[in-house]
C-alpha positions as a Markdown table, in Angstrom:
| # | Residue | x | y | z |
|---|---|---|---|---|
| 1 | Met | 37.4 | 7.1 | -75.7 |
| 2 | Ala | 38.6 | 4.9 | -78.5 |
| 3 | Val | 36.2 | 4.6 | -81.4 |
| 4 | Arg | 35.7 | 0.9 | -82.2 |
| 5 | Tyr | 34.7 | 1.4 | -85.9 |
| 6 | Gly | 33.8 | 4.2 | -88.2 |
| 7 | Ile | 33.0 | 5.4 | -91.7 |
| 8 | Val | 35.5 | 6.1 | -94.3 |
| 9 | Ala | 33.1 | 7.3 | -97.1 |
| 10 | Val | 29.5 | 8.4 | -97.1 |
| 11 | Arg | 27.4 | 9.3 | -100.1 |
| 12 | Phe | 23.6 | 9.8 | -100.1 |
| 13 | Gly | 22.1 | 6.4 | -100.3 |
| 14 | His | 25.4 | 4.5 | -99.8 |
| 15 | Thr | 27.8 | 3.9 | -97.0 |
| 16 | Ala | 31.3 | 2.5 | -97.0 |
| 17 | Trp | 32.3 | 1.0 | -93.7 |
| 18 | Val | 35.6 | -0.1 | -92.1 |
| 19 | Asn | 36.5 | -3.1 | -90.1 |
| 20 | Thr | 34.5 | -6.2 | -89.4 |
| 21 | Glu | 32.5 | -4.9 | -86.5 |
| 22 | Ser | 30.6 | -2.7 | -89.0 |
| 23 | Ser | 29.0 | -5.9 | -90.3 |
| 24 | Arg | 26.2 | -5.6 | -87.7 |
| 25 | Ala | 25.2 | -2.2 | -89.0 |
| 26 | Glu | 25.4 | -3.4 | -92.6 |
| 27 | Arg | 23.2 | -6.4 | -91.9 |
| 28 | Ala | 20.7 | -4.2 | -90.1 |
| 29 | Leu | 20.5 | -1.7 | -93.0 |
| 30 | Arg | 20.1 | -4.5 | -95.5 |
| 31 | Ala | 17.4 | -6.1 | -93.5 |
| 32 | Val | 15.3 | -2.9 | -93.4 |
| 33 | Ala | 16.1 | -2.0 | -97.0 |
| 34 | Ala | 14.7 | -5.3 | -98.2 |
| 35 | Arg | 11.3 | -4.4 | -96.6 |
| 36 | Ser | 11.3 | -0.8 | -97.9 |
| 37 | Ser | 10.1 | 0.7 | -101.2 |
| 38 | Gly | 9.8 | 4.0 | -103.1 |
| 39 | Gly | 12.0 | 7.0 | -103.5 |
| 40 | Pro | 14.5 | 8.7 | -101.3 |
| 41 | Val | 14.1 | 11.0 | -98.4 |
| 42 | Asp | 14.5 | 14.7 | -99.0 |
| 43 | Ala | 18.3 | 15.2 | -98.6 |
| 44 | Gly | 17.7 | 18.6 | -97.0 |
| 45 | Leu | 16.0 | 17.0 | -93.9 |
| 46 | Arg | 17.9 | 16.3 | -90.8 |
| 47 | Ile | 17.7 | 13.7 | -88.0 |
| 48 | Thr | 17.4 | 15.3 | -84.6 |
| 49 | Leu | 18.1 | 13.7 | -81.1 |
| 50 | Asn | 16.0 | 15.4 | -78.5 |
| 51 | Phe | 17.1 | 15.3 | -74.9 |
| 52 | His | 17.1 | 17.1 | -71.6 |
| 53 | Pro | 20.4 | 19.0 | -71.3 |
| 54 | Asp | 20.3 | 19.6 | -67.6 |
| 55 | Arg | 19.9 | 16.1 | -66.4 |
| 56 | Phe | 22.6 | 13.8 | -64.9 |
| 57 | Ala | 24.1 | 10.5 | -66.1 |
| 58 | Gly | 24.8 | 8.8 | -62.8 |
| 59 | Asp | 26.4 | 11.5 | -60.6 |
| 60 | Arg | 27.6 | 13.6 | -63.5 |
| 61 | Pro | 25.9 | 16.2 | -65.7 |
| 62 | Ile | 24.9 | 14.5 | -68.9 |
| 63 | Leu | 26.7 | 17.1 | -71.0 |
| 64 | Glu | 30.0 | 16.5 | -69.1 |
| 65 | Ser | 29.7 | 12.8 | -69.9 |
| 66 | Met | 29.1 | 13.5 | -73.5 |
| 67 | Leu | 32.1 | 15.9 | -73.7 |
| 68 | Asp | 34.4 | 13.3 | -72.1 |
| 69 | Asp | 33.2 | 10.4 | -74.3 |
| 70 | Gly | 32.8 | 12.3 | -77.6 |
| 71 | Val | 30.2 | 9.7 | -78.5 |
| 72 | Tyr | 26.4 | 9.7 | -78.1 |
| 73 | His | 25.4 | 6.4 | -76.6 |
| 74 | Ser | 22.1 | 4.4 | -76.8 |
| 75 | Gln | 20.1 | 3.7 | -73.7 |
| 76 | Phe | 21.6 | 0.2 | -73.7 |
| 77 | Ala | 24.9 | 1.8 | -72.8 |
| 78 | Thr | 23.8 | 4.6 | -70.6 |
| 79 | Gly | 20.9 | 2.9 | -68.8 |
| 80 | Thr | 19.0 | 6.2 | -69.0 |
| 81 | Thr | 16.1 | 7.2 | -71.2 |
| 82 | Asn | 13.3 | 9.7 | -71.6 |
| 83 | Gly | 11.1 | 7.0 | -73.1 |
| 84 | Gly | 10.4 | 3.4 | -72.2 |
| 85 | Ala | 13.0 | 1.7 | -70.0 |
| 86 | Thr | 13.2 | -1.7 | -71.7 |
| 87 | Ala | 16.7 | -1.6 | -73.1 |
| 88 | Phe | 18.2 | -4.8 | -71.6 |
| 89 | Pro | 18.7 | -8.3 | -72.9 |
| 90 | Gly | 15.3 | -9.8 | -73.4 |
| 91 | Gly | 13.4 | -6.5 | -72.8 |
| 92 | Asp | 10.9 | -5.1 | -75.3 |
| 93 | Arg | 13.5 | -2.8 | -76.9 |
| 94 | Trp | 15.9 | -5.7 | -77.3 |
| 95 | Gln | 13.3 | -7.9 | -78.8 |
| 96 | Trp | 12.1 | -5.2 | -81.2 |
| 97 | Glu | 15.6 | -4.5 | -82.4 |
| 98 | Ser | 16.1 | -8.3 | -83.0 |
| 99 | Arg | 13.0 | -8.4 | -85.2 |
| 100 | Met | 13.6 | -5.1 | -87.0 |
| 101 | Phe | 17.3 | -5.7 | -87.7 |
| 102 | Ala | 17.3 | -9.4 | -88.4 |
| 103 | Ala | 19.1 | -10.3 | -85.2 |
| 104 | Ala | 22.1 | -8.2 | -86.2 |
| 105 | Tyr | 22.6 | -6.9 | -82.7 |
| 106 | Asp | 21.6 | -9.9 | -80.6 |
| 107 | Asp | 25.1 | -10.5 | -79.4 |
| 108 | Ala | 26.4 | -6.9 | -79.7 |
| 109 | Ala | 28.0 | -4.9 | -76.9 |
| 110 | Pro | 25.8 | -2.1 | -75.6 |
| 111 | His | 27.9 | 0.6 | -77.3 |
| 112 | Glu | 27.5 | -1.1 | -80.7 |
| 113 | Arg | 23.8 | -0.7 | -80.8 |
| 114 | Pro | 22.0 | 2.1 | -82.8 |
| 115 | Val | 21.0 | 5.4 | -81.2 |
| 116 | Tyr | 17.5 | 6.8 | -81.6 |
| 117 | Gly | 16.3 | 10.1 | -82.9 |
| 118 | Ala | 13.6 | 11.3 | -85.4 |
| 119 | Leu | 13.5 | 12.7 | -88.9 |
| 120 | Asn | 12.6 | 16.4 | -88.7 |
| 121 | Val | 10.1 | 16.4 | -91.6 |
| 122 | Arg | 8.6 | 19.7 | -90.6 |
| 123 | Arg | 12.0 | 21.3 | -89.9 |
| 124 | Asp | 10.7 | 22.3 | -86.5 |
| 125 | Pro | 13.1 | 24.6 | -84.6 |
| 126 | Val | 12.5 | 22.5 | -81.4 |
| 127 | Gly | 13.5 | 19.3 | -83.1 |
| 128 | Ala | 11.5 | 16.4 | -84.5 |
| 129 | Ala | 10.5 | 14.8 | -81.2 |
| 130 | Pro | 10.2 | 17.3 | -78.3 |
| 131 | Arg | 8.5 | 14.6 | -76.3 |
| 132 | Phe | 12.0 | 13.5 | -75.3 |
| 133 | Gly | 13.5 | 16.9 | -74.4 |
| 134 | Ser | 13.7 | 20.6 | -74.8 |
| 135 | Ala | 17.1 | 20.5 | -76.5 |
| 136 | His | 18.4 | 18.5 | -79.5 |
| 137 | Phe | 21.4 | 17.6 | -81.5 |
| 138 | Arg | 20.9 | 18.2 | -85.3 |
| 139 | Leu | 22.9 | 15.6 | -87.2 |
| 140 | Thr | 24.7 | 16.0 | -90.4 |
| 141 | Ala | 23.3 | 15.0 | -93.8 |
| 142 | Ala | 25.8 | 12.1 | -93.9 |
| 143 | Thr | 24.0 | 10.3 | -91.1 |
| 144 | Leu | 20.9 | 9.9 | -93.2 |
| 145 | Ser | 22.5 | 7.1 | -95.2 |
| 146 | Arg | 23.3 | 5.0 | -92.2 |
| 147 | Ala | 19.9 | 5.4 | -90.6 |
| 148 | Thr | 16.7 | 3.3 | -90.6 |
| 149 | Phe | 13.3 | 4.8 | -90.1 |
| 150 | Cys | 9.8 | 3.7 | -88.9 |
| 151 | Phe | 6.4 | 5.1 | -88.1 |
| 152 | Pro | 4.9 | 5.1 | -85.6 |
| 153 | Asp | 7.4 | 4.8 | -82.7 |
| 154 | Ser | 9.1 | 1.4 | -82.6 |
| 155 | His | 7.5 | 0.5 | -79.2 |
| 156 | Leu | 4.1 | 0.4 | -81.1 |
| 157 | Glu | 5.4 | -2.4 | -83.5 |
| 158 | Pro | 5.2 | -0.3 | -86.7 |
| 159 | Ala | 4.6 | -1.9 | -90.1 |
| 160 | Ala | 6.2 | 0.9 | -92.1 |
| 161 | Ala | 10.0 | 0.9 | -92.2 |
| 162 | Gly | 12.5 | 2.5 | -94.5 |
| 163 | Val | 16.0 | 3.6 | -95.3 |
| 164 | Ala | 17.2 | 6.9 | -96.8 |
| 165 | His | 16.8 | 5.8 | -100.4 |
| 166 | Arg | 13.5 | 3.9 | -99.9 |
| 167 | Met | 11.1 | 5.9 | -97.8 |
| 168 | Ala | 7.7 | 5.8 | -99.5 |
| 169 | Ala | 6.0 | 3.5 | -96.9 |
| 170 | Val | 7.2 | 5.5 | -93.9 |
| 171 | His | 6.1 | 8.8 | -95.4 |
| 172 | Ala | 2.7 | 7.3 | -96.5 |
| 173 | Ala | 2.0 | 6.0 | -93.0 |
| 174 | His | 3.0 | 9.3 | -91.4 |
| 175 | Asp | 0.8 | 11.3 | -93.8 |
| 176 | Ala | -2.2 | 9.0 | -93.3 |
| 177 | Asp | -1.9 | 9.4 | -89.5 |
| 178 | Arg | -1.9 | 13.2 | -89.4 |
| 179 | Gly | -4.3 | 14.2 | -86.7 |
| 180 | Gly | -4.9 | 10.6 | -85.7 |
| 181 | Ser | -2.6 | 10.4 | -82.8 |
| 182 | Glu | -1.3 | 12.7 | -80.0 |
| 183 | Pro | 0.9 | 15.3 | -81.6 |
| 184 | Leu | 3.8 | 14.4 | -79.2 |
| 185 | Asn | 3.8 | 11.0 | -81.0 |
| 186 | Asp | 3.8 | 12.5 | -84.5 |
| 187 | Tyr | 7.4 | 11.8 | -85.4 |
| 188 | Ile | 9.2 | 9.5 | -87.8 |
| 189 | Glu | 11.6 | 7.5 | -85.6 |
| 190 | Ala | 15.2 | 7.2 | -86.8 |
| 191 | Gln | 17.8 | 4.6 | -85.7 |
| 192 | Val | 21.3 | 5.7 | -86.5 |
| 193 | His | 23.8 | 2.8 | -87.0 |
| 194 | Gly | 27.5 | 3.0 | -86.3 |
| 195 | Pro | 29.1 | 5.2 | -83.6 |
| 196 | Leu | 27.6 | 8.7 | -83.4 |
| 197 | Arg | 30.6 | 10.9 | -82.9 |
| 198 | Leu | 30.0 | 14.4 | -81.7 |
| 199 | Asp | 33.0 | 15.8 | -83.6 |
| 200 | Thr | 31.9 | 14.6 | -87.0 |
| 201 | Asp | 28.2 | 13.7 | -87.0 |
| 202 | Val | 26.6 | 16.7 | -85.3 |
| 203 | Glu | 25.9 | 20.1 | -87.0 |
| 204 | Ala | 24.6 | 21.9 | -83.9 |
| 205 | Val | 23.1 | 21.7 | -80.5 |
| 206 | Val | 19.9 | 23.7 | -80.1 |
| 207 | Leu | 18.9 | 24.8 | -76.6 |
| 208 | Asp | 16.0 | 26.5 | -74.9 |
| 209 | Pro | 16.8 | 30.1 | -74.0 |
| 210 | Cys | 16.1 | 29.4 | -70.3 |
| 211 | Tyr | 19.6 | 28.0 | -70.3 |
| 212 | Arg | 21.4 | 31.2 | -71.3 |
| 213 | Gly | 24.0 | 32.1 | -68.7 |
| 214 | Thr | 23.8 | 28.7 | -66.9 |
| 215 | Pro | 26.2 | 25.8 | -66.6 |
| 216 | Val | 24.3 | 24.1 | -69.5 |
| 217 | Glu | 25.3 | 26.9 | -71.9 |
| 218 | Thr | 28.9 | 26.9 | -70.5 |
| 219 | Arg | 29.2 | 23.1 | -71.2 |
| 220 | Ala | 27.5 | 23.3 | -74.6 |
| 221 | Leu | 29.9 | 25.9 | -75.8 |
| 222 | Arg | 32.7 | 23.4 | -75.3 |
| 223 | Phe | 31.3 | 21.1 | -78.1 |
| 224 | Pro | 33.0 | 21.2 | -81.5 |
| 225 | Phe | 29.9 | 22.6 | -83.2 |
| 226 | Pro | 27.7 | 25.7 | -82.8 |
| 227 | Val | 25.2 | 26.3 | -80.1 |
| 228 | Glu | 21.8 | 27.6 | -81.4 |
| 229 | Trp | 18.6 | 28.6 | -79.6 |
| 230 | His | 15.0 | 28.1 | -80.3 |
| 231 | Gly | 12.1 | 30.2 | -79.2 |
| 232 | Gly | 11.6 | 28.6 | -75.7 |
| 233 | Phe | 9.1 | 26.4 | -74.0 |
| 234 | Arg | 6.8 | 28.5 | -71.7 |
| 235 | Leu | 3.5 | 27.7 | -70.1 |
| 236 | Thr | 1.6 | 29.9 | -67.6 |
| 237 | Val | -0.3 | 28.2 | -64.7 |
| 238 | Asp | -3.6 | 29.6 | -66.0 |
| 239 | Glu | -3.1 | 28.0 | -69.4 |
| 240 | Leu | -1.9 | 24.8 | -67.8 |
| 241 | Arg | -5.0 | 24.4 | -65.7 |
| 242 | Arg | -7.2 | 24.4 | -68.8 |
| 243 | Tyr | -6.1 | 20.8 | -69.4 |
| 244 | Pro | -6.6 | 18.7 | -66.2 |
| 245 | Asn | -7.4 | 15.5 | -68.2 |
| 246 | Tyr | -4.4 | 15.6 | -70.5 |
| 247 | Arg | -2.1 | 13.5 | -68.2 |
| 248 | Gly | -4.3 | 13.7 | -65.2 |
| 249 | Arg | -4.9 | 16.2 | -62.4 |
| 250 | Thr | -2.1 | 14.8 | -60.2 |
| 251 | Tyr | 0.4 | 15.7 | -62.9 |
| 252 | Met | -1.2 | 19.0 | -63.7 |
| 253 | Asp | -1.0 | 20.0 | -60.0 |
| 254 | Ala | 2.7 | 18.9 | -59.9 |
| 255 | Ala | 3.4 | 21.1 | -62.9 |
| 256 | Ala | 1.6 | 24.0 | -61.3 |
| 257 | Ala | 3.6 | 23.5 | -58.1 |
| 258 | Ile | 6.9 | 23.5 | -60.0 |
| 259 | Ala | 5.9 | 26.7 | -61.8 |
| 260 | Gly | 4.9 | 28.4 | -58.6 |
| 261 | Thr | 4.0 | 32.0 | -59.2 |
| 262 | Gly | 5.8 | 32.2 | -62.5 |
| 263 | Val | 5.7 | 30.1 | -65.6 |
| 264 | Leu | 6.6 | 26.5 | -66.3 |
| 265 | Asp | 9.8 | 26.1 | -68.3 |
| 266 | Pro | 12.5 | 23.5 | -68.8 |
| 267 | Trp | 14.8 | 25.0 | -66.2 |
| 268 | Gly | 12.1 | 24.7 | -63.5 |
| 269 | Ile | 11.4 | 21.1 | -64.4 |
| 270 | Gly | 15.1 | 20.2 | -64.5 |
| 271 | Thr | 15.6 | 21.8 | -61.1 |
| 272 | Ala | 12.8 | 19.7 | -59.6 |
| 273 | Ala | 14.2 | 16.6 | -61.2 |
| 274 | Arg | 17.7 | 17.2 | -59.9 |
| 275 | Ala | 16.3 | 17.9 | -56.4 |
| 276 | Gly | 14.4 | 14.6 | -56.4 |
| 277 | Ser | 11.2 | 16.5 | -55.6 |
| 278 | Tyr | 9.2 | 14.2 | -57.8 |
| 279 | Asp | 9.7 | 10.7 | -59.2 |
| 280 | Gly | 10.8 | 10.1 | -62.8 |
| 281 | Pro | 7.3 | 9.3 | -64.2 |
| 282 | Thr | 5.9 | 12.5 | -62.7 |
| 283 | Ile | 8.7 | 14.6 | -64.1 |
| 284 | Lys | 8.2 | 13.0 | -67.5 |
| 285 | Lys | 4.4 | 13.8 | -67.5 |
| 286 | Val | 5.0 | 17.3 | -66.3 |
| 287 | Trp | 7.4 | 17.8 | -69.2 |
| 288 | His | 4.7 | 16.5 | -71.6 |
| 289 | Tyr | 2.4 | 19.3 | -70.4 |
| 290 | Leu | 5.0 | 21.9 | -71.2 |
| 291 | Ala | 6.1 | 20.2 | -74.5 |
| 292 | Cys | 2.5 | 20.0 | -75.7 |
| 293 | Phe | 0.9 | 23.3 | -74.6 |
| 294 | Gly | 4.0 | 25.5 | -74.1 |
| 295 | Ser | 5.8 | 24.9 | -77.4 |
| 296 | Pro | 7.3 | 28.0 | -79.1 |
| 297 | Thr | 6.2 | 26.7 | -82.5 |
| 298 | Glu | 2.7 | 26.4 | -83.9 |
| 299 | Pro | 0.2 | 25.4 | -81.1 |
| 300 | Val | -1.2 | 21.9 | -81.2 |
| 301 | Val | -4.2 | 20.2 | -79.7 |
| 302 | Cys | -3.1 | 17.6 | -77.3 |
| 303 | Gly | -6.0 | 17.2 | -75.0 |
């Protein structure tokens, strides 16, 4: 796939762009910078893009599509999402981007729009926003300077916005909210502007160990960056049944059925999703049970 525009030089807090199509990204960054204040983000932090690595884009495995394209696309281009499905002209996502980025993308082609991730302020091994998947791409330090940030998630119409060199309001809002919202929502959203190229903008892909020895690992090893592994999402049925009110008994029972006599893990949920055993909203809420109560990192209280 041909890259429509790119970056010729990146320094922390400054980006040099090439060709006129980049003006959209520049306008978006300037619009958010004008509403931002305070000092810079910690340059050691990374943006992560959580996703489900065993799902399909149309009739093709999502990793195969990424390998062929060499670019990570937004939901405007792919038509798929693990969040709200409003990325179309006039939809909620489109309207929010119009407000946030001073209409910079109003007439943009789908592939020109920013992609969404989160700033991993806690350096969590499972990524900054496991709500959206068990795997994640960890982006390079250079991508910080062409990202905008907000808290809470953009669908909640956040007041706090920032850019890499002006992040005080975002950090203050995030710190003030600690414990005030569901932990799966406790992430600083990032919007990365300009094409996100897999060969230059990604440090590593981090997978759940349930994918060892599977086609997911085989495909991931073809990427031009390392494959890493986190501790693994696991949830026993006995533990799952302690939280019937978290997403509701219907979804708890679906999660238990997928787990069977074993434990709930990303592989089992992905298998159920590919088989069409449950509809998309059910699969998403089953994943929330696992992400919240089966995380390999420090336990959180979700229910």
